[in-house]
Structures are given as structure tokens and as C-alpha cells.
PDB file of C-alpha atoms in Angstrom:
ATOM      1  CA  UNK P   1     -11.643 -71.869 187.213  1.00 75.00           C
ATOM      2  CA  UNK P   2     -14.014 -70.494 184.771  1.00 80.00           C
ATOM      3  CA  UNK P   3     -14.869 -67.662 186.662  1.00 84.00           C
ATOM      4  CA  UNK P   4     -11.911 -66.688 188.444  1.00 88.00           C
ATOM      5  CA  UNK P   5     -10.748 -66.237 184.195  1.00 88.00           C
ATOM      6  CA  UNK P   6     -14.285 -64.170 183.806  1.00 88.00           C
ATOM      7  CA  UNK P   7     -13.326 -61.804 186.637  1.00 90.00           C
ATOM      8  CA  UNK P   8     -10.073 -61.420 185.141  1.00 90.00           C
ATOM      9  CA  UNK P   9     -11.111 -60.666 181.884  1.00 87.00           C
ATOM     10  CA  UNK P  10     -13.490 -58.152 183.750  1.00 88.00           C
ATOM     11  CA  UNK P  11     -10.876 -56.416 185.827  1.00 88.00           C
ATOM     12  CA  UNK P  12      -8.648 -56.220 182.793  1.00 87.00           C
ATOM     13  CA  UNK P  13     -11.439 -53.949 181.136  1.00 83.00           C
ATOM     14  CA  UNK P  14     -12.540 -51.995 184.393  1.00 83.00           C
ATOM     15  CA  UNK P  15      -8.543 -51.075 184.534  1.00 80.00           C
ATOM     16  CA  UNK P  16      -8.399 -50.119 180.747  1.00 76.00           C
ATOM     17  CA  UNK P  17     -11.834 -48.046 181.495  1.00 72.00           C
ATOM     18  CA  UNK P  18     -10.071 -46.392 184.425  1.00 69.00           C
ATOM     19  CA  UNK P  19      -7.323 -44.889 182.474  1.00 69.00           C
ATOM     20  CA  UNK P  20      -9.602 -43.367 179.960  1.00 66.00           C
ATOM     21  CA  UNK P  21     -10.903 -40.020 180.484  1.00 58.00           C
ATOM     22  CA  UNK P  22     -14.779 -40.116 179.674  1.00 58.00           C
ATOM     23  CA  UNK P  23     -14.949 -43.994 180.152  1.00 64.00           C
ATOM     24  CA  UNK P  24     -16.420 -44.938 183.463  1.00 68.00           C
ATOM     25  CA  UNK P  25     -15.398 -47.717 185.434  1.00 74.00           C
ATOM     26  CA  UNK P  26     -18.356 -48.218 187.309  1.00 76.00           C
ATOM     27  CA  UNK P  27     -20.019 -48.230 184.449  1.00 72.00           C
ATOM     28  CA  UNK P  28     -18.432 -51.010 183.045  1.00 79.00           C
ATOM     29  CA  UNK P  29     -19.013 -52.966 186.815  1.00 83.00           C
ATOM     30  CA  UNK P  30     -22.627 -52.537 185.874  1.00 78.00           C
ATOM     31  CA  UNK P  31     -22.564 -53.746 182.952  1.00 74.00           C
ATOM     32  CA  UNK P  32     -20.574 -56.856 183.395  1.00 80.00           C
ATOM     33  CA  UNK P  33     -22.850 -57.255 186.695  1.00 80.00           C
ATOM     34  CA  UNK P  34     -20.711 -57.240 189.457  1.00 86.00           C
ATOM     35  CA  UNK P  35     -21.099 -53.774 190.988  1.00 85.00           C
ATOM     36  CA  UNK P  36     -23.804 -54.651 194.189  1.00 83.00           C
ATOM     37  CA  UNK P  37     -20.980 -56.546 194.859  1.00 85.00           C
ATOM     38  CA  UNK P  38     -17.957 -54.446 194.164  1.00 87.00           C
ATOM     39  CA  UNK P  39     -19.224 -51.971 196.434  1.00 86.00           C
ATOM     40  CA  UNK P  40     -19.892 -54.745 199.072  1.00 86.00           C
ATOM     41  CA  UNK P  41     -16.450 -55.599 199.447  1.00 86.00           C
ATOM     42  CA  UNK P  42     -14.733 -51.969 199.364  1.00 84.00           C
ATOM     43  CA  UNK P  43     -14.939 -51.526 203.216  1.00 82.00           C
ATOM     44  CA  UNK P  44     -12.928 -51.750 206.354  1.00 79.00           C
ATOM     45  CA  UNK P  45     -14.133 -55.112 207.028  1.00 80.00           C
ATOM     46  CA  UNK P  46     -11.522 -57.477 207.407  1.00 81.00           C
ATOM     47  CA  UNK P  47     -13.689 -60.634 207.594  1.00 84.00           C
ATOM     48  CA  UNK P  48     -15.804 -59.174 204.858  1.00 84.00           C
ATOM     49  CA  UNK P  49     -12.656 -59.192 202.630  1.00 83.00           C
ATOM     50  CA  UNK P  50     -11.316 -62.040 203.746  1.00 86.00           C
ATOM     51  CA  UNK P  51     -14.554 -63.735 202.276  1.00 89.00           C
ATOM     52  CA  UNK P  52     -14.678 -62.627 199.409  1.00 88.00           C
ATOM     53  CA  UNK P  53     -10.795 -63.438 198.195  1.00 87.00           C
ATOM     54  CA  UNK P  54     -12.208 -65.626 195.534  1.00 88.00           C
ATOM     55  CA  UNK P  55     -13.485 -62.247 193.844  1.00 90.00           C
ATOM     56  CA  UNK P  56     -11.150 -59.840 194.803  1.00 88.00           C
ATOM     57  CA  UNK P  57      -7.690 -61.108 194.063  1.00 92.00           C
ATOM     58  CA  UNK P  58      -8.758 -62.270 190.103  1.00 91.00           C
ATOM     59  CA  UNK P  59     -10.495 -58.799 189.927  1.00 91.00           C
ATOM     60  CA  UNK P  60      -7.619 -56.714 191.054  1.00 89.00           C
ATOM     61  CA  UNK P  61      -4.815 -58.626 189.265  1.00 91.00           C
ATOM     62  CA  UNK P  62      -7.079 -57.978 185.982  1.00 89.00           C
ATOM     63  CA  UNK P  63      -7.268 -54.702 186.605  1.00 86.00           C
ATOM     64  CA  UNK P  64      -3.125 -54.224 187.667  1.00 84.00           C
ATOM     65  CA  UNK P  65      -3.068 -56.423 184.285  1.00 85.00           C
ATOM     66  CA  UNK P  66      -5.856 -54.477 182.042  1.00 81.00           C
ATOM     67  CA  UNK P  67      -3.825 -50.948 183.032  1.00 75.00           C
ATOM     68  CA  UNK P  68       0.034 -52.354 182.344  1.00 73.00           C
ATOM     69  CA  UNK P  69      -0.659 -54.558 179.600  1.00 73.00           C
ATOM     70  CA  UNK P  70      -2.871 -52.590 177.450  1.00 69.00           C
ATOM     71  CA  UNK P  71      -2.842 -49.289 178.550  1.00 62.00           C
ATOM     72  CA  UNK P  72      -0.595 -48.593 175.381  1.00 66.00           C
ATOM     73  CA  UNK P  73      -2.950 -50.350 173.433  1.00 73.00           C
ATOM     74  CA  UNK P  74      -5.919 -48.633 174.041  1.00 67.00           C
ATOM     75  CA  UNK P  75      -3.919 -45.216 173.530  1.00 64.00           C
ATOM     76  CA  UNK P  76      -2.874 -46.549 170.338  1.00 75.00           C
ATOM     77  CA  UNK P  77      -6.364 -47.317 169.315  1.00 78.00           C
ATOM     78  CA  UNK P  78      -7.738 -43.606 170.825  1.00 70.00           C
ATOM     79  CA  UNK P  79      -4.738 -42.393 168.770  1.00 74.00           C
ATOM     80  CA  UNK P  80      -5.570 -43.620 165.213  1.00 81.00           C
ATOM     81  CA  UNK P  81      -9.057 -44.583 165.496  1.00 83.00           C
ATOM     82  CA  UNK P  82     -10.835 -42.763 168.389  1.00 81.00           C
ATOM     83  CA  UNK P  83     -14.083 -42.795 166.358  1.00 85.00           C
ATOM     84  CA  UNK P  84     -14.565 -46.428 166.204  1.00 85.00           C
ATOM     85  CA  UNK P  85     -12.891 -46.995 169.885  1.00 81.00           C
ATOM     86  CA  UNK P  86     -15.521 -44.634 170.833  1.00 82.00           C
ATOM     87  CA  UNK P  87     -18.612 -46.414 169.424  1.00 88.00           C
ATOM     88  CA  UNK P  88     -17.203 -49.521 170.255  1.00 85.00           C
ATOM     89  CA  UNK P  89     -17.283 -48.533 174.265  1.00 79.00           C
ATOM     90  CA  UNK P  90     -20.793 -46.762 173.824  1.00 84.00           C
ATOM     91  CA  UNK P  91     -21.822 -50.143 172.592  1.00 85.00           C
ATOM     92  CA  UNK P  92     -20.819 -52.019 176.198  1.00 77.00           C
ATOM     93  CA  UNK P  93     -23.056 -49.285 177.664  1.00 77.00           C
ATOM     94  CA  UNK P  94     -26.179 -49.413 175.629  1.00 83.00           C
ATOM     95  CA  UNK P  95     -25.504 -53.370 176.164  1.00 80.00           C
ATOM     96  CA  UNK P  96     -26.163 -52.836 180.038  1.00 74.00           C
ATOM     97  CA  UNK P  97     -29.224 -50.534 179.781  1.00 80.00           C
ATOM     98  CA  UNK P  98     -31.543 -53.617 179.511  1.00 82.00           C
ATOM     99  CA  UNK P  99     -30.160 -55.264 182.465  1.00 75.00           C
ATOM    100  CA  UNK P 100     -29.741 -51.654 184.893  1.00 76.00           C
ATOM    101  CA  UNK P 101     -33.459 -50.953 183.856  1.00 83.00           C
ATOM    102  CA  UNK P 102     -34.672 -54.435 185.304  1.00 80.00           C
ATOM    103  CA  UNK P 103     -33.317 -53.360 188.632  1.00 75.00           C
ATOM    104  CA  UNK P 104     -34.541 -49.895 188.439  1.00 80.00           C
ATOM    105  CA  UNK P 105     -38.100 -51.257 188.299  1.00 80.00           C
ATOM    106  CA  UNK P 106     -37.832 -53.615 190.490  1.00 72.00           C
ATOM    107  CA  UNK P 107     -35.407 -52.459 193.223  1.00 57.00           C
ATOM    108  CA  UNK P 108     -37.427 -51.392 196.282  1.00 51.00           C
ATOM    109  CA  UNK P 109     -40.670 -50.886 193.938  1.00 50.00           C
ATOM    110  CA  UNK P 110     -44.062 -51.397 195.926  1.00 48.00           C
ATOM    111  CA  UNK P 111     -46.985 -53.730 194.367  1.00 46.00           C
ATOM    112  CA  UNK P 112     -49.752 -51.097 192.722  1.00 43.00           C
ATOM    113  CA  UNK P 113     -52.637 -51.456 195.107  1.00 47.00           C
ATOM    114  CA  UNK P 114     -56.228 -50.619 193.491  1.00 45.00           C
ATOM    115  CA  UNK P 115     -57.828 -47.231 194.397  1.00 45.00           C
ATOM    116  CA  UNK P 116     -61.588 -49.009 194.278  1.00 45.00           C
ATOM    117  CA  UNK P 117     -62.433 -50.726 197.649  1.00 48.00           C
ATOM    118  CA  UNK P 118     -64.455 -53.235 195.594  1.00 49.00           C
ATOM    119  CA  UNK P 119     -63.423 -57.102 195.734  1.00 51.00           C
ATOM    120  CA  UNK P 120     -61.216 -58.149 192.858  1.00 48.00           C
ATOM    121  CA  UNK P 121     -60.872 -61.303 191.781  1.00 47.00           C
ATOM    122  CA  UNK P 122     -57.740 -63.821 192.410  1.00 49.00           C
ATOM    123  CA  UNK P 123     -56.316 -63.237 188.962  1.00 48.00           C
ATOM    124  CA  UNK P 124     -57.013 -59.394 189.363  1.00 49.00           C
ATOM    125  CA  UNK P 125     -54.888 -59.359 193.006  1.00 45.00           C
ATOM    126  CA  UNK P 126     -52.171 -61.937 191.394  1.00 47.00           C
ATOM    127  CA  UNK P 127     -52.020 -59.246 188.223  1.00 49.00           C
ATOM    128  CA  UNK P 128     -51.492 -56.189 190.714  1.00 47.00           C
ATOM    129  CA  UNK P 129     -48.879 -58.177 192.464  1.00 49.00           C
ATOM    130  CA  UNK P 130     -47.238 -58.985 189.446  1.00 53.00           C
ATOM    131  CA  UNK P 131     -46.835 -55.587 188.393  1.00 53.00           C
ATOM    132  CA  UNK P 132     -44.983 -53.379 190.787  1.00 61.00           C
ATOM    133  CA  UNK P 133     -44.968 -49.597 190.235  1.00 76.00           C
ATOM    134  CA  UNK P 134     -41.860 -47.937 190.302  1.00 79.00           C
ATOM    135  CA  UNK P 135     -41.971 -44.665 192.386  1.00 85.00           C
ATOM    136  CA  UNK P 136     -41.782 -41.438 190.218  1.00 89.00           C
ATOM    137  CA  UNK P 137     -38.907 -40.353 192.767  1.00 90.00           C
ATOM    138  CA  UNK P 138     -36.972 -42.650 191.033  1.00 88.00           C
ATOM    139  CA  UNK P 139     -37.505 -41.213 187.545  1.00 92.00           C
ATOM    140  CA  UNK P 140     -37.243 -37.634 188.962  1.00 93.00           C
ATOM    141  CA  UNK P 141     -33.704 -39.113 190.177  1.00 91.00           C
ATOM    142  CA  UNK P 142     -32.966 -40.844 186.676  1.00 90.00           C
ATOM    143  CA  UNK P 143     -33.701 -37.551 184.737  1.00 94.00           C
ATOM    144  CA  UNK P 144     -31.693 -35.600 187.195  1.00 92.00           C
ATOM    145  CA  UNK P 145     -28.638 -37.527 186.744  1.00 86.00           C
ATOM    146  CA  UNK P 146     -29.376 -37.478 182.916  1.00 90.00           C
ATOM    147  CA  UNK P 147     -29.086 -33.881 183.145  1.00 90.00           C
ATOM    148  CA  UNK P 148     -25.886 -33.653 184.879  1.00 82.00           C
ATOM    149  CA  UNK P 149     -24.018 -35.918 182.602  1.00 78.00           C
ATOM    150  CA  UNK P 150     -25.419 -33.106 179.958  1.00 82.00           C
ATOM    151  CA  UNK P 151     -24.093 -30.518 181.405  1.00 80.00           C
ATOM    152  CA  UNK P 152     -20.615 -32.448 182.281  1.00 70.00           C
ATOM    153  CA  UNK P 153     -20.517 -33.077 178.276  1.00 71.00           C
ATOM    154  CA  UNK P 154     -20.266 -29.370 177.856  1.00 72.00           C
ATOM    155  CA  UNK P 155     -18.151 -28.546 180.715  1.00 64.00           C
ATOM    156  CA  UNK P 156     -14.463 -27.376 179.244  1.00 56.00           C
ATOM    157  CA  UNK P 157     -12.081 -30.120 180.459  1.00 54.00           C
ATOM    158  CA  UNK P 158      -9.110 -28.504 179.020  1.00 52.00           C
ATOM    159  CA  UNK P 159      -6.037 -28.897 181.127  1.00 49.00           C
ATOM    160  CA  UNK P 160      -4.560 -25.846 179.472  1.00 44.00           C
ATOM    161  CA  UNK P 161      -1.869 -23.159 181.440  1.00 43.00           C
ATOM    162  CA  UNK P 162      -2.823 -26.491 183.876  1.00 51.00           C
ATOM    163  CA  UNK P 163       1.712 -27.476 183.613  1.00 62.00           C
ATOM    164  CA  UNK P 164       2.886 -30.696 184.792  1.00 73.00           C
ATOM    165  CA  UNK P 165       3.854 -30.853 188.275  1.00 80.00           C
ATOM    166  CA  UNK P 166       6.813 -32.840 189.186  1.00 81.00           C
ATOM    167  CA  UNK P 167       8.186 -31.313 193.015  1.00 86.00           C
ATOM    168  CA  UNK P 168       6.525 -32.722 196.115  1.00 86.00           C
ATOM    169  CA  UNK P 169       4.867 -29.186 198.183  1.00 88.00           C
ATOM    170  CA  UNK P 170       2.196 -29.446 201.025  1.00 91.00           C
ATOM    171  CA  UNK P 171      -0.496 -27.077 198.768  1.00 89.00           C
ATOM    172  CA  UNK P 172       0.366 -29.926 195.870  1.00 89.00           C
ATOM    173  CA  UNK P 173      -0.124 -33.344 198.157  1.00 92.00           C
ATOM    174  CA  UNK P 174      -3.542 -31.530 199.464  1.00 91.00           C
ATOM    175  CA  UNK P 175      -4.527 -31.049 196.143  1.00 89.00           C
ATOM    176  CA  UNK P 176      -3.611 -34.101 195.019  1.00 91.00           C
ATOM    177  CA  UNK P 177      -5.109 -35.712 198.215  1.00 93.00           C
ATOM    178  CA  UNK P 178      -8.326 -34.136 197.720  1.00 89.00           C
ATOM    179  CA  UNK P 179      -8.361 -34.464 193.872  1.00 87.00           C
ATOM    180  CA  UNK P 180      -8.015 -38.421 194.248  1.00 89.00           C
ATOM    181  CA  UNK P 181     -10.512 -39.059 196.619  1.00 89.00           C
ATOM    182  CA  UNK P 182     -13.139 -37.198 194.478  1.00 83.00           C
ATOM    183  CA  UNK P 183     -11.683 -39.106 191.492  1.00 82.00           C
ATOM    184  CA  UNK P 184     -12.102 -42.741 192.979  1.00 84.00           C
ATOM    185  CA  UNK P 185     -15.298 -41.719 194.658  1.00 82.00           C
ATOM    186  CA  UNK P 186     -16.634 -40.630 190.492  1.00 74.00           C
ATOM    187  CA  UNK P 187     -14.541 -44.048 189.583  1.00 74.00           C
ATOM    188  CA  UNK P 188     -17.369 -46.070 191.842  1.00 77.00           C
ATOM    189  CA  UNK P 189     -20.264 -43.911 190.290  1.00 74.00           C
ATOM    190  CA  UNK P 190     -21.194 -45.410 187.296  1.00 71.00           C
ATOM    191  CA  UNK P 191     -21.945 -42.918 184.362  1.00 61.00           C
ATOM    192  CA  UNK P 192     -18.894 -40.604 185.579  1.00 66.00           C
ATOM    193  CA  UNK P 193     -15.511 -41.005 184.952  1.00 67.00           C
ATOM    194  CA  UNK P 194     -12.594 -40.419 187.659  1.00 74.00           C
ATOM    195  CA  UNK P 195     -10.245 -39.713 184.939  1.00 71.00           C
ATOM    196  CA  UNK P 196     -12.576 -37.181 183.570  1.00 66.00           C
ATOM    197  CA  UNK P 197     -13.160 -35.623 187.121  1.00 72.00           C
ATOM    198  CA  UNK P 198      -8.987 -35.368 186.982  1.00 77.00           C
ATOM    199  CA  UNK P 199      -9.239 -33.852 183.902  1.00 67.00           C
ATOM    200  CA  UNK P 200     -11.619 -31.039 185.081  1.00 64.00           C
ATOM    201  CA  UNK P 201      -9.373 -30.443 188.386  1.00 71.00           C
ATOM    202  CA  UNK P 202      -6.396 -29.987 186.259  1.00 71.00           C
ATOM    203  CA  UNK P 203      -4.560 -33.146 187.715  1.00 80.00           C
ATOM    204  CA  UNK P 204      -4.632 -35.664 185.323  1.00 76.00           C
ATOM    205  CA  UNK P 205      -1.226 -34.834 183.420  1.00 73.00           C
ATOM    206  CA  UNK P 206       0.294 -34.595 187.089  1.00 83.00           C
ATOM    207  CA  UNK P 207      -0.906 -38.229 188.149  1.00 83.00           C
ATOM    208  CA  UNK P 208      -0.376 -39.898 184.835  1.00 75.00           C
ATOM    209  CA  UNK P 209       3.570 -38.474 184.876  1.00 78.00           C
ATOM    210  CA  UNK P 210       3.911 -39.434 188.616  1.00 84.00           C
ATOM    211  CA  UNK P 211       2.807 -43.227 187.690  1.00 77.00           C
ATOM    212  CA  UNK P 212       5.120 -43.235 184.623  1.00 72.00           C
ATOM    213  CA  UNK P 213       8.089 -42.089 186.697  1.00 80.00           C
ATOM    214  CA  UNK P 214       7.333 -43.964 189.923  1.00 84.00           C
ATOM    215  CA  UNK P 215       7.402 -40.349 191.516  1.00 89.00           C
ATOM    216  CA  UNK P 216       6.723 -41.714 195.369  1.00 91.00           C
ATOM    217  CA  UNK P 217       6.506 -38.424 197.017  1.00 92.00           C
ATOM    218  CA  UNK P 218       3.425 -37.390 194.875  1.00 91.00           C
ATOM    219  CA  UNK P 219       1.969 -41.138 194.665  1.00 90.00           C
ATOM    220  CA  UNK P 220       1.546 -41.503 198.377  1.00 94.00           C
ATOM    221  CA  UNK P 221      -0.836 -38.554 198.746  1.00 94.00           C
ATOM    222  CA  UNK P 222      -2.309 -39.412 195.481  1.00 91.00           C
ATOM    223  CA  UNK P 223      -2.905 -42.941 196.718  1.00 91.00           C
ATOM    224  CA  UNK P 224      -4.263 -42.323 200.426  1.00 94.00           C
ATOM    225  CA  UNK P 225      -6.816 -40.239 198.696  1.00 92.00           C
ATOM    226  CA  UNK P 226      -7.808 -42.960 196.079  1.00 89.00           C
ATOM    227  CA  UNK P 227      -8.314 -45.042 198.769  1.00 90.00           C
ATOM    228  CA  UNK P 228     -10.114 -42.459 201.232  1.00 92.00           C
ATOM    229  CA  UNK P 229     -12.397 -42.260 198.518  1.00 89.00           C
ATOM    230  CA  UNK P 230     -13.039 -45.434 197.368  1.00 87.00           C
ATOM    231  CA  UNK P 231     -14.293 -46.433 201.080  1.00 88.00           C
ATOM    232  CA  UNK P 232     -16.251 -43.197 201.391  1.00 87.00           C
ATOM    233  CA  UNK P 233     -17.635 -43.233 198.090  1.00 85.00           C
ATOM    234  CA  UNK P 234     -18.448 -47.089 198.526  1.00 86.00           C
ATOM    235  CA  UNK P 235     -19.892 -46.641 201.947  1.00 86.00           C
ATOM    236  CA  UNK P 236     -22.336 -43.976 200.342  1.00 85.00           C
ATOM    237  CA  UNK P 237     -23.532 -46.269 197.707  1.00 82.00           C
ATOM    238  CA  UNK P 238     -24.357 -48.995 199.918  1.00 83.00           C
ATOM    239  CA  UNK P 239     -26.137 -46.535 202.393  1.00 87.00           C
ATOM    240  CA  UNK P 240     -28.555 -45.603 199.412  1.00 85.00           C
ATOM    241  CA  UNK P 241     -28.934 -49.192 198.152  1.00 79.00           C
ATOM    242  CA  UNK P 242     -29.948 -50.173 201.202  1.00 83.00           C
ATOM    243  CA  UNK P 243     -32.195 -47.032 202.084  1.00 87.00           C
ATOM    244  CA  UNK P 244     -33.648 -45.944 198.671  1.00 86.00           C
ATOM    245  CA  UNK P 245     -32.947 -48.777 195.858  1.00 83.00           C
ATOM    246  CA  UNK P 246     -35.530 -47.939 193.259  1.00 84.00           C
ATOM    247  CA  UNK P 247     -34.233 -43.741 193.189  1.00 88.00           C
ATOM    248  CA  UNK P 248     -30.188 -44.694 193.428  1.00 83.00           C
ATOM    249  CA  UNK P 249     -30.760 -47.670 190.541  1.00 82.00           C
ATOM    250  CA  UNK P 250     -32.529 -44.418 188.557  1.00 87.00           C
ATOM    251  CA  UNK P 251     -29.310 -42.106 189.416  1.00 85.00           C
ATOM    252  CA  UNK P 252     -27.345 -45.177 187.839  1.00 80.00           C
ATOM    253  CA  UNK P 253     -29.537 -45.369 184.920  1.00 84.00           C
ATOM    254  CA  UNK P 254     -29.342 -41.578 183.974  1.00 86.00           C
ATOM    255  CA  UNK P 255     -25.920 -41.694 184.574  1.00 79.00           C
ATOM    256  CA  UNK P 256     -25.480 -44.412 182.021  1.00 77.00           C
ATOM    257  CA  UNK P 257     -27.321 -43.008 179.606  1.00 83.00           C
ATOM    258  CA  UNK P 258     -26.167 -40.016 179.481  1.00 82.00           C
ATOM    259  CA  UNK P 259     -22.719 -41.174 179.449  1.00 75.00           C
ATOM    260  CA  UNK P 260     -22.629 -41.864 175.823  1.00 81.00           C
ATOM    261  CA  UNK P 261     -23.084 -38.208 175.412  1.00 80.00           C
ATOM    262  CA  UNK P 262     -19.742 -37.585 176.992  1.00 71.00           C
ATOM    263  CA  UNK P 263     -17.895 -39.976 174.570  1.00 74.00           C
ATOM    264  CA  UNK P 264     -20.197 -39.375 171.330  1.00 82.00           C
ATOM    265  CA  UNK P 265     -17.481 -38.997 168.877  1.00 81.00           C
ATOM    266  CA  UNK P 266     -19.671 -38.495 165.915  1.00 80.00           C
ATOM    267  CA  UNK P 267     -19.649 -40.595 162.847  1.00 74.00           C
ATOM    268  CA  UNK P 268     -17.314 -39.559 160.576  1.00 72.00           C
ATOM    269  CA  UNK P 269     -17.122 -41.100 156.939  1.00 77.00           C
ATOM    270  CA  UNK P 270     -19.424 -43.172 155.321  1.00 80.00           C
ATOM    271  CA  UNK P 271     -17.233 -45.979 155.764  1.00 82.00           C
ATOM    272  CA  UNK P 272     -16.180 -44.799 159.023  1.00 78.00           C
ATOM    273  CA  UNK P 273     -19.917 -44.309 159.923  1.00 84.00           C
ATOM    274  CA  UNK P 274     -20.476 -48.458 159.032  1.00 89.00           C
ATOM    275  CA  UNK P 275     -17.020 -49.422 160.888  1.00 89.00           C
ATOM    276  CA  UNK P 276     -18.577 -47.546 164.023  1.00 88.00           C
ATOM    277  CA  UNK P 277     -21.675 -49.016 164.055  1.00 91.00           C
ATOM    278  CA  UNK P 278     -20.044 -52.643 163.589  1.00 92.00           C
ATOM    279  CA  UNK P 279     -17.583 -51.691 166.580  1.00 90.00           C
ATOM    280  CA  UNK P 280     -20.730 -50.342 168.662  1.00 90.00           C
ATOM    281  CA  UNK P 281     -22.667 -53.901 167.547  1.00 92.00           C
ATOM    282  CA  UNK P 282     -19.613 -55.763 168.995  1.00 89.00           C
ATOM    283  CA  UNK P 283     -19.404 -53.524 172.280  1.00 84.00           C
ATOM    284  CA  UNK P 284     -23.395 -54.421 172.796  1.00 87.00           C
ATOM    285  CA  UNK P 285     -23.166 -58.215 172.090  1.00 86.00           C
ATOM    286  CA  UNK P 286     -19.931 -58.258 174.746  1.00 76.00           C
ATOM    287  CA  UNK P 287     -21.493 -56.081 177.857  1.00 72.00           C
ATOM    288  CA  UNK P 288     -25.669 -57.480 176.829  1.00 76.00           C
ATOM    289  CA  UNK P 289     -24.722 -61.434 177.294  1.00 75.00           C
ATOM    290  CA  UNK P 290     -21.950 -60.424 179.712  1.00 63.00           C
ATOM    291  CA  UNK P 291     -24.579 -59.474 182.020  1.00 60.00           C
ATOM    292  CA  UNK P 292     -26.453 -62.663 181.203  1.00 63.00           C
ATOM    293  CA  UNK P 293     -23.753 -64.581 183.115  1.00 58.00           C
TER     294      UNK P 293
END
């Protein structure tokens, strides 16, 4: 019982994260530890699925929860004080650094072998086993991904002469087709945000007014290229996991990083500088002993 109310609470705040352009939702599956396992279970596999029910149904009704419960919350909150929201969120991911840096020096890393062909003593060969050395691919891919979150920070996201589209067309369901599936793949990346990704494609207005207004013709296409790219994007995650651990868990950790740049809201006041940084404490107490669990 206790955790099927933990992965509720969890899916509640990956479905609030969803909805929030600049807030990524596979970041926040890092940080509250479930992502290996997230991706596991997005696949084709019935009898994978099946398994899992314990952890999927609690997570998914969190997140239908998280997204129609306090969806006008959180707007509320960006509304009148998107400064302290902001730092509050930055504070879940600086949380999860500790725990995504663990993995990226351990995950696939190789014991350091000496370069002297002399004997070493038994404490000497335990030490060298002790200490595995991370492969400097995996920082080349950590600083790489660092660098595109830097240059997605300054990338105009404005929607603007971008109108609201409300009247189903073929050229609109392919765009919205192929718009989705690059948005749910970014929604499984942690460090990028799908709603940010809809932002730059000049969809988001469009798919937030066809969920409001239950506008089926544009939902379907919308939805069958969520869903396209949630199993693609998933099946590419778990490919590299599986292939080169130590250089994808250094993608993840640039990405994290550098995803505080894309929500940096500044500091404002004085006051509003020490409500921030109480809001950012909170945010790294939640997501650093969330990860404990």
C-alpha cells in the first residue's frame, strides 16, 4: 500500500511536469528513481506489461490525476509567482544530481588496471578494483548534452503569427502526428521538455486547445504520435542502456544540468531572492531523499 501511494504521488508530479513547458518529465523519473524502469515497461510487450501492473496503473492514474487536478494549480502558481515555482522545480533537479552521478560512474565503468607489469600487493589489486574509471566518452557525452541544453535556452520559443488551429486537414494531423511523437520521445529524455519541443514547433497552443475542448479529430493524430513516440523513443533508450551505460547516464547528466538553465528565472527581490532559495531548499530535500527510497 505504501508504495502503490509513492507512485501515485510520483505520477501526479511527472503529469504536472508534463504540462509545463521547460519542466522535463523524464527528468523528474530520474529523480524520483524510477526511470530504468519506466522505460522498461513502455514497449509492445504484453507479458512485460502485464507484469508490471503493480507499477503502471498507480503511475498512470497519478499522472491522469497530477494533469486534471492541478494543472490549474500549477498555472496559478507560474501565474503569480513563477520566480519561486521556478527555483522550487530547479531544486528537485539539483536534488537528483547526486544520485544520476552515482550511476554515471558506475554504469558500464571498467576497473583501472595498472600500467606497471610489476606485482602489486592484495590491498593494491582490491584498491584498483574498488575504483572503477569512468570512460572519458562518457564525459565527452555529458558535456555535449550540456551544450545543447545551452543552446536550447537561447533558442526563440515564441509561438508568435504561430494562430490556434481548430479544423481537422491532412497537412495539420501530419504535423500534429509528427510534432507528438518528437514531443513524447523529448518527454522520455530527461533534461528536455516535450512541452518545450511543442513550443518550438509552434503546436503547443493547438494541443493544449484540442485537450480543453475534447477536439477528437485533432486528438487522434495527436495521440497515435504520442504513443509512436513514446515506444520509439523508449526502445532507443533501452538500446543505449544496454549497449553504452556509462556515455547515455553522461547524456542524462548534462541534460540535467543544464536544464536549470532553461528554467533559471533569476532572483528577483531581496525578499524574493530568500523565498526562492527556501522554495529551491524544499525542491532538493523532496527529489534528494526521494531518490533514497
Amino acid at each position: 500500500m505504501k508504495e502503490t501511494l509513492k507512485l501515485i504521488g510520483i505520477g501526479m508530479i511527472l503529469g504536472i511536469g508534463n504540462v509545463i513547458p521547460g519542466v522535463s518529465g523524464g527528468t523528474l523519473a530520474v529523480v524520483f528513481n524510477i526511470y530504468d524502469r519506466l522505460i522498461q515497461v513502455i514497449t509492445l510487450n504484453v507479458k512485460k506489461i502485464l507484469k508490471e501492473w503493480k507499477f503502471i496503473l498507480p503511475l498512470a492514474a497519478g499522472m491522469v490525476a497530477g494533469i486534471l487536478l492541478f494543472s490549474t494549480v500549477i498555472t496559478y502558481l507560474f501565474e503569480h509567482f513563477p520566480v519561486q515555482t521556478n527555483w522550487f522545480f530547479i531544486g528537485i533537479i539539483l536534488g537528483s544530481i547526486p544520485m544520476i552521478y552515482k550511476r554515471f560512474t558506475g554504469a558500464g565503468a571498467v576497473p583501472s588496471k595498472p600500467e606497471s607489469k610489476e606485482p602489486v600487493s592484495r590491498q593494491g589489486a582490491e584498491n584498483n578494483e574498488k575504483q572503477p574509471r569512468t570512460p572519458v566518452s562518457a564525459y565527452i557525452c555529458a558535456f555535449a548534452a550540456f551544450i545543447l541544453m545551452v543552446v536550447m535556452t537561447y533558442t526563440d520559443v515564441s509561438e508568435t503569427g504561430t494562430a490556434i488551429q481548430t479544423v481537422f486537414s491532412f497537412q495539420l494531423a501530419v504535423r500534429l502526428f509528427l510534432g507528438l511523437a518528437l514531443a513524447a520521445i523529448a518527454m522520455i529524455i530527461p533534461g528536455i521538455s516535450g512541452s518545450f519541443l511543442m513550443l518550438v514547433l509552434g503546436i503547443y497552443s493547438t494541443i493544449i486547445a484540442a485537450v480543453s475542448s475534447f477536439n477528437i479529430p485533432l486528438l487522434i493524430p495527436a495521440g497515435l504520435g504520442a504513443v509512436t513516440g513514446l515506444l520509439g523513443g523508449a526502445g532507443i533508450v533501452r538500446f543505449l542502456m544496454s549497449r553504452v551505460p556509462s556515455q547515455t547516464y553522461g547524456a542524462i547528466l548534462g541534460l540535467v544540468l543544464g536544464s536549470v538553465l532553461v528554467i533559471f528565472p533569476g532572483f528577483g527581490t531581496v525578499w524574493g531572492m530568500l523565498v526562492s532559495l527556501i522554495c529551491a531548499a524544499a525542491g532538493f530535500a523532496l527529489s534528494f531523499f526521494a531518490s533514497k527510497c
